[in-house]
Amino acid sequence: YRRYENGQQYLYCLFAIGEGKYELSNKRIGNTAFDRFEGVEEQLCLPGEKVDLFSPDVITSGEVSNIDLHAPNDEKYAGWSGPFTVCPVGVQCKRIELDFILSGLYNQSNKGDLTNATVSVEAQYRAIDDDGVATGSWLPLLSKSFTDKTVDVLRYTVGQDVPLGRYEVQIHRANNTDTDSTRLRDDLVWGELKAIIDSDSIYNHTVWAVKTLVTGQLSGQSERKFNCMAQRLVDVLSLIHISEPT
């Protein structure tokens, strides 16, 4: 899964190496060695060891993908977007995260100078059962404003801890835009919806956790080509002769 931190995009991967204990060598992304990439962190966990580099059990909703959130005074505004189910049947989460994307955020003066523009968003959540039937009322999940003056693409991950449960989420843009202005850029997109699952982050096999900064080095194809040499570690049996008691 992906997450945005301080304007940077990170890729989080958890690889199952195999049953038993292993050590890794010759770690690469595609054909390029790990140490050639910027911002790579990793953790090798043997069976029974806890993954603490990041939360490994995350579900990304397939129902949310780059949804435009129009301003309330825009003719395309249709009210709340959703509700969308956060996690599948039989699964409970302890945190909900939402990704937002803005392709620039600014207002432009008559002289061409960039000035601040603001976008506000509100999200709600409510509990549902395994049949998708609501078992509670809507509760505030987040209320967030983004303010900037830049032509660069902005990406944010915003999250909130919730009581352990199964939920659905709805969201809308909360502030108006200037529908007549050609100098204002404030289009808001809801990129993804993620659920952090309740887990002890401990596995009965060896796993390899990797957190990678997504830069120009890491293309869409190469990010699927993590590879390494894995050597199985076998316990050594020491035979000790025990004499018969006399």
mmCIF file of C-alpha atoms in Angstrom:
data_model
loop_
_atom_site.group_PDB
_atom_site.id
_atom_site.type_symbol
_atom_site.label_atom_id
_atom_site.label_comp_id
_atom_site.label_asym_id
_atom_site.label_seq_id
_atom_site.Cartn_x
_atom_site.Cartn_y
_atom_site.Cartn_z
ATOM 1 C CA TYR A 1 0.000 0.000 0.000
ATOM 2 C CA ARG A 2 0.958 3.672 -0.275
ATOM 3 C CA ARG A 3 0.943 6.578 2.111
ATOM 4 C CA TYR A 4 1.852 10.254 1.790
ATOM 5 C CA GLU A 5 4.091 11.757 4.460
ATOM 6 C CA ASN A 6 5.247 15.395 4.413
ATOM 7 C CA GLY A 7 4.426 15.621 0.721
ATOM 8 C CA GLN A 8 6.426 12.495 -0.129
ATOM 9 C CA GLN A 9 4.935 9.229 -1.335
ATOM 10 C CA TYR A 10 6.039 5.976 0.318
ATOM 11 C CA LEU A 11 5.461 2.401 -0.766
ATOM 12 C CA TYR A 12 4.962 -0.199 1.990
ATOM 13 C CA CYS A 13 5.530 -3.868 1.170
ATOM 14 C CA LEU A 14 5.484 -7.042 3.255
ATOM 15 C CA PHE A 15 6.954 -10.139 1.597
ATOM 16 C CA ALA A 16 6.492 -13.702 2.847
ATOM 17 C CA ILE A 17 9.926 -15.349 2.516
ATOM 18 C CA GLY A 18 9.063 -18.864 3.680
ATOM 19 C CA GLU A 19 8.478 -21.267 6.537
ATOM 20 C CA GLY A 20 11.310 -21.365 9.064
ATOM 21 C CA LYS A 21 14.238 -18.971 9.448
ATOM 22 C CA TYR A 22 16.045 -17.194 6.593
ATOM 23 C CA GLU A 23 18.756 -14.631 5.975
ATOM 24 C CA LEU A 24 18.707 -12.392 2.904
ATOM 25 C CA SER A 25 21.418 -11.147 0.569
ATOM 26 C CA ASN A 26 21.766 -9.513 -2.865
ATOM 27 C CA LYS A 27 18.654 -7.397 -2.263
ATOM 28 C CA ARG A 28 17.509 -5.530 -5.370
ATOM 29 C CA ILE A 29 14.664 -3.667 -7.002
ATOM 30 C CA GLY A 30 14.652 -4.903 -10.561
ATOM 31 C CA ASN A 31 18.357 -5.214 -11.372
ATOM 32 C CA THR A 32 19.450 -2.325 -9.145
ATOM 33 C CA ALA A 33 20.937 -2.873 -5.684
ATOM 34 C CA PHE A 34 19.047 -1.543 -2.666
ATOM 35 C CA ASP A 35 21.780 0.894 -1.676
ATOM 36 C CA ARG A 36 21.329 2.736 -4.978
ATOM 37 C CA PHE A 37 17.824 3.829 -3.972
ATOM 38 C CA GLU A 38 17.022 6.779 -1.749
ATOM 39 C CA GLY A 39 14.925 6.354 1.375
ATOM 40 C CA VAL A 40 14.735 2.557 1.694
ATOM 41 C CA GLU A 41 14.079 1.088 5.147
ATOM 42 C CA GLU A 42 13.717 -2.628 5.830
ATOM 43 C CA GLN A 43 13.162 -5.155 8.595
ATOM 44 C CA LEU A 44 13.608 -8.921 8.427
ATOM 45 C CA CYS A 45 11.415 -10.720 10.945
ATOM 46 C CA LEU A 46 11.932 -14.367 11.798
ATOM 47 C CA PRO A 47 8.944 -16.474 12.917
ATOM 48 C CA GLY A 48 7.445 -15.026 16.108
ATOM 49 C CA GLU A 49 9.131 -11.609 15.747
ATOM 50 C CA LYS A 50 6.978 -8.482 15.519
ATOM 51 C CA VAL A 51 6.953 -6.218 12.455
ATOM 52 C CA ASP A 52 7.327 -2.716 13.862
ATOM 53 C CA LEU A 53 8.699 -0.824 10.848
ATOM 54 C CA PHE A 54 5.088 -0.026 9.895
ATOM 55 C CA SER A 55 1.549 -1.396 10.257
ATOM 56 C CA PRO A 56 1.644 -4.440 7.951
ATOM 57 C CA ASP A 57 -2.043 -5.377 7.927
ATOM 58 C CA VAL A 58 -3.726 -2.758 5.735
ATOM 59 C CA ILE A 59 -6.671 -3.123 3.364
ATOM 60 C CA THR A 60 -7.184 -0.654 0.503
ATOM 61 C CA SER A 61 -10.810 -0.342 -0.543
ATOM 62 C CA GLY A 62 -11.505 -1.244 -4.159
ATOM 63 C CA GLU A 63 -14.554 1.034 -4.165
ATOM 64 C CA VAL A 64 -12.625 4.313 -3.889
ATOM 65 C CA SER A 65 -10.260 5.410 -6.650
ATOM 66 C CA ASN A 66 -9.702 9.058 -7.608
ATOM 67 C CA ILE A 67 -13.192 10.398 -6.882
ATOM 68 C CA ASP A 68 -13.681 14.098 -7.703
ATOM 69 C CA LEU A 69 -15.020 16.063 -4.732
ATOM 70 C CA HIS A 70 -16.862 19.063 -6.159
ATOM 71 C CA ALA A 71 -17.564 22.248 -4.218
ATOM 72 C CA PRO A 72 -21.103 22.729 -2.817
ATOM 73 C CA ASN A 73 -21.728 25.634 -5.215
ATOM 74 C CA ASP A 74 -20.532 23.654 -8.263
ATOM 75 C CA GLU A 75 -23.268 22.368 -10.556
ATOM 76 C CA LYS A 76 -21.640 18.920 -10.410
ATOM 77 C CA TYR A 77 -21.953 18.740 -6.625
ATOM 78 C CA ALA A 78 -24.085 15.746 -5.613
ATOM 79 C CA GLY A 79 -23.802 15.912 -1.835
ATOM 80 C CA TRP A 80 -21.935 13.286 0.130
ATOM 81 C CA SER A 81 -19.814 10.776 -1.811
ATOM 82 C CA GLY A 82 -20.521 7.277 -0.523
ATOM 83 C CA PRO A 83 -21.045 5.533 1.703
ATOM 84 C CA PHE A 84 -18.194 3.137 0.921
ATOM 85 C CA THR A 85 -17.366 0.069 2.982
ATOM 86 C CA VAL A 86 -13.955 0.284 4.607
ATOM 87 C CA CYS A 87 -13.106 -3.420 5.057
ATOM 88 C CA PRO A 88 -14.535 -6.796 3.945
ATOM 89 C CA VAL A 89 -16.910 -9.114 5.772
ATOM 90 C CA GLY A 90 -15.489 -10.582 8.967
ATOM 91 C CA VAL A 91 -12.694 -7.994 9.250
ATOM 92 C CA GLN A 92 -12.475 -5.184 11.798
ATOM 93 C CA CYS A 93 -10.229 -2.137 11.677
ATOM 94 C CA LYS A 94 -8.746 0.168 14.289
ATOM 95 C CA ARG A 95 -7.853 3.133 12.053
ATOM 96 C CA ILE A 96 -9.214 4.679 8.855
ATOM 97 C CA GLU A 97 -7.024 6.614 6.407
ATOM 98 C CA LEU A 98 -7.949 8.694 3.361
ATOM 99 C CA ASP A 99 -5.683 9.956 0.575
ATOM 100 C CA PHE A 100 -6.288 13.313 -1.108
ATOM 101 C CA ILE A 101 -4.742 14.719 -4.286
ATOM 102 C CA LEU A 102 -4.733 18.289 -5.571
ATOM 103 C CA SER A 103 -3.236 19.125 -8.958
ATOM 104 C CA GLY A 104 -2.004 22.474 -7.684
ATOM 105 C CA LEU A 105 -3.625 24.780 -5.141
ATOM 106 C CA TYR A 106 -3.482 28.538 -5.711
ATOM 107 C CA ASN A 107 -5.202 31.754 -6.628
ATOM 108 C CA GLN A 108 -3.544 34.065 -9.116
ATOM 109 C CA SER A 109 -3.569 37.840 -8.860
ATOM 110 C CA ASN A 110 -3.951 40.213 -11.816
ATOM 111 C CA LYS A 111 -0.155 40.599 -11.755
ATOM 112 C CA GLY A 112 0.336 36.852 -12.030
ATOM 113 C CA ASP A 113 1.455 36.336 -8.438
ATOM 114 C CA LEU A 114 0.274 33.197 -6.667
ATOM 115 C CA THR A 115 -1.730 33.652 -3.476
ATOM 116 C CA ASN A 116 -3.172 31.140 -1.015
ATOM 117 C CA ALA A 117 -6.195 29.052 -1.825
ATOM 118 C CA THR A 118 -7.985 26.717 0.592
ATOM 119 C CA VAL A 119 -9.921 23.486 0.225
ATOM 120 C CA SER A 120 -11.896 21.975 3.106
ATOM 121 C CA VAL A 121 -13.233 18.442 3.423
ATOM 122 C CA GLU A 122 -15.399 16.602 5.933
ATOM 123 C CA ALA A 123 -15.774 12.828 6.383
ATOM 124 C CA GLN A 124 -18.084 10.724 8.517
ATOM 125 C CA TYR A 125 -18.157 7.062 9.510
ATOM 126 C CA ARG A 126 -20.665 4.662 11.007
ATOM 127 C CA ALA A 127 -20.636 1.068 12.168
ATOM 128 C CA ILE A 128 -22.113 -1.685 9.979
ATOM 129 C CA ASP A 129 -22.607 -5.411 10.422
ATOM 130 C CA ASP A 130 -21.434 -8.193 8.093
ATOM 131 C CA ASP A 131 -24.563 -7.694 5.949
ATOM 132 C CA GLY A 132 -23.680 -4.040 5.436
ATOM 133 C CA VAL A 133 -26.573 -2.839 7.585
ATOM 134 C CA ALA A 134 -25.866 0.241 9.694
ATOM 135 C CA THR A 135 -25.728 -0.459 13.428
ATOM 136 C CA GLY A 136 -24.988 3.101 14.518
ATOM 137 C CA SER A 137 -25.401 6.731 13.501
ATOM 138 C CA TRP A 138 -22.985 8.833 11.470
ATOM 139 C CA LEU A 139 -20.043 10.161 13.491
ATOM 140 C CA PRO A 140 -17.416 12.754 12.504
ATOM 141 C CA LEU A 141 -14.255 11.105 11.166
ATOM 142 C CA LEU A 142 -12.287 14.157 10.109
ATOM 143 C CA SER A 143 -12.582 17.821 9.198
ATOM 144 C CA LYS A 144 -9.527 19.041 7.325
ATOM 145 C CA SER A 145 -8.447 22.111 5.381
ATOM 146 C CA PHE A 146 -5.565 22.352 2.923
ATOM 147 C CA THR A 147 -4.058 25.763 2.175
ATOM 148 C CA ASP A 148 -1.221 26.489 -0.242
ATOM 149 C CA LYS A 149 -0.018 28.560 -3.191
ATOM 150 C CA THR A 150 1.702 26.146 -5.550
ATOM 151 C CA VAL A 151 1.332 24.727 -9.038
ATOM 152 C CA ASP A 152 2.828 21.428 -7.871
ATOM 153 C CA VAL A 153 0.715 18.347 -7.253
ATOM 154 C CA LEU A 154 -0.112 17.971 -3.551
ATOM 155 C CA ARG A 155 -0.816 14.599 -1.923
ATOM 156 C CA TYR A 156 -1.947 13.990 1.640
ATOM 157 C CA THR A 157 -2.811 10.986 3.794
ATOM 158 C CA VAL A 158 -5.116 11.853 6.680
ATOM 159 C CA GLY A 159 -6.127 9.256 9.256
ATOM 160 C CA GLN A 160 -8.077 8.774 12.447
ATOM 161 C CA ASP A 161 -8.097 6.011 15.056
ATOM 162 C CA VAL A 162 -11.543 4.465 15.601
ATOM 163 C CA PRO A 163 -12.977 1.894 18.024
ATOM 164 C CA LEU A 164 -12.402 -1.622 16.746
ATOM 165 C CA GLY A 165 -15.190 -2.440 14.307
ATOM 166 C CA ARG A 166 -16.451 -2.626 10.729
ATOM 167 C CA TYR A 167 -17.393 0.706 9.140
ATOM 168 C CA GLU A 168 -18.516 2.624 6.085
ATOM 169 C CA VAL A 169 -17.397 6.146 5.185
ATOM 170 C CA GLN A 170 -18.928 9.107 3.377
ATOM 171 C CA ILE A 171 -17.220 12.367 2.471
ATOM 172 C CA HIS A 172 -17.821 15.737 0.850
ATOM 173 C CA ARG A 173 -16.046 18.964 0.100
ATOM 174 C CA ALA A 174 -17.124 21.527 2.673
ATOM 175 C CA ASN A 175 -16.204 24.918 1.156
ATOM 176 C CA ASN A 176 -17.271 26.735 -1.990
ATOM 177 C CA THR A 177 -15.138 27.586 -4.975
ATOM 178 C CA ASP A 178 -15.199 30.557 -7.358
ATOM 179 C CA THR A 179 -16.945 28.991 -10.333
ATOM 180 C CA ASP A 180 -16.341 32.079 -12.505
ATOM 181 C CA SER A 181 -12.607 32.372 -11.893
ATOM 182 C CA THR A 182 -10.005 31.117 -14.360
ATOM 183 C CA ARG A 183 -7.215 32.051 -11.959
ATOM 184 C CA LEU A 184 -8.205 29.693 -9.149
ATOM 185 C CA ARG A 185 -6.952 26.110 -8.968
ATOM 186 C CA ASP A 186 -8.554 24.092 -6.175
ATOM 187 C CA ASP A 187 -9.734 20.775 -7.632
ATOM 188 C CA LEU A 188 -9.843 18.082 -4.941
ATOM 189 C CA VAL A 189 -9.677 14.330 -5.545
ATOM 190 C CA TRP A 190 -10.277 11.538 -3.023
ATOM 191 C CA GLY A 191 -7.574 9.069 -4.008
ATOM 192 C CA GLU A 192 -7.935 6.030 -1.751
ATOM 193 C CA LEU A 193 -9.610 4.673 1.364
ATOM 194 C CA LYS A 194 -7.560 2.409 3.658
ATOM 195 C CA ALA A 195 -8.245 0.409 6.811
ATOM 196 C CA ILE A 196 -5.605 -0.446 9.393
ATOM 197 C CA ILE A 197 -6.496 -3.900 10.681
ATOM 198 C CA ASP A 198 -6.202 -4.969 14.293
ATOM 199 C CA SER A 199 -3.240 -7.354 14.378
ATOM 200 C CA ASP A 200 -0.309 -8.278 16.587
ATOM 201 C CA SER A 201 1.954 -8.006 13.479
ATOM 202 C CA ILE A 202 3.555 -11.356 14.311
ATOM 203 C CA TYR A 203 3.792 -14.187 11.782
ATOM 204 C CA ASN A 204 4.656 -17.886 11.977
ATOM 205 C CA HIS A 205 7.025 -17.590 9.015
ATOM 206 C CA THR A 206 9.840 -15.259 7.956
ATOM 207 C CA VAL A 207 8.671 -11.955 6.485
ATOM 208 C CA TRP A 208 10.543 -9.037 4.944
ATOM 209 C CA ALA A 209 9.112 -5.550 5.528
ATOM 210 C CA VAL A 210 10.264 -2.780 3.158
ATOM 211 C CA LYS A 211 9.385 0.928 3.208
ATOM 212 C CA THR A 212 10.506 2.804 0.088
ATOM 213 C CA LEU A 213 10.425 6.471 -0.863
ATOM 214 C CA VAL A 214 8.784 6.736 -4.279
ATOM 215 C CA THR A 215 10.991 8.876 -6.515
ATOM 216 C CA GLY A 216 11.806 8.983 -10.214
ATOM 217 C CA GLN A 217 14.039 5.950 -9.633
ATOM 218 C CA LEU A 218 11.090 3.763 -8.725
ATOM 219 C CA SER A 219 8.904 3.297 -11.779
ATOM 220 C CA GLY A 220 5.535 1.570 -11.865
ATOM 221 C CA GLN A 221 7.144 -1.578 -13.188
ATOM 222 C CA SER A 222 10.238 -1.732 -11.011
ATOM 223 C CA GLU A 223 8.220 -1.347 -7.799
ATOM 224 C CA ARG A 224 6.813 -4.812 -8.511
ATOM 225 C CA LYS A 225 10.263 -6.357 -8.899
ATOM 226 C CA PHE A 226 11.678 -6.550 -5.388
ATOM 227 C CA ASN A 227 13.969 -9.570 -5.248
ATOM 228 C CA CYS A 228 16.710 -11.108 -3.130
ATOM 229 C CA MET A 229 18.642 -14.283 -2.389
ATOM 230 C CA ALA A 230 17.099 -16.142 0.563
ATOM 231 C CA GLN A 231 19.131 -18.736 2.483
ATOM 232 C CA ARG A 232 17.353 -21.103 4.845
ATOM 233 C CA LEU A 233 18.818 -21.318 8.346
ATOM 234 C CA VAL A 234 18.686 -24.770 9.912
ATOM 235 C CA ASP A 235 19.263 -25.491 13.586
ATOM 236 C CA VAL A 236 22.333 -27.601 14.278
ATOM 237 C CA LEU A 237 21.681 -30.729 16.290
ATOM 238 C CA SER A 238 24.384 -31.493 18.793
ATOM 239 C CA LEU A 239 24.500 -35.131 19.917
ATOM 240 C CA ILE A 240 25.664 -35.662 23.486
ATOM 241 C CA HIS A 241 26.543 -39.140 24.766
ATOM 242 C CA ILE A 242 24.902 -39.864 28.115
ATOM 243 C CA SER A 243 26.391 -42.740 30.104
ATOM 244 C CA GLU A 244 24.169 -45.216 31.845
ATOM 245 C CA PRO A 245 24.009 -44.624 35.574
ATOM 246 C CA THR A 246 26.105 -47.046 37.628
#
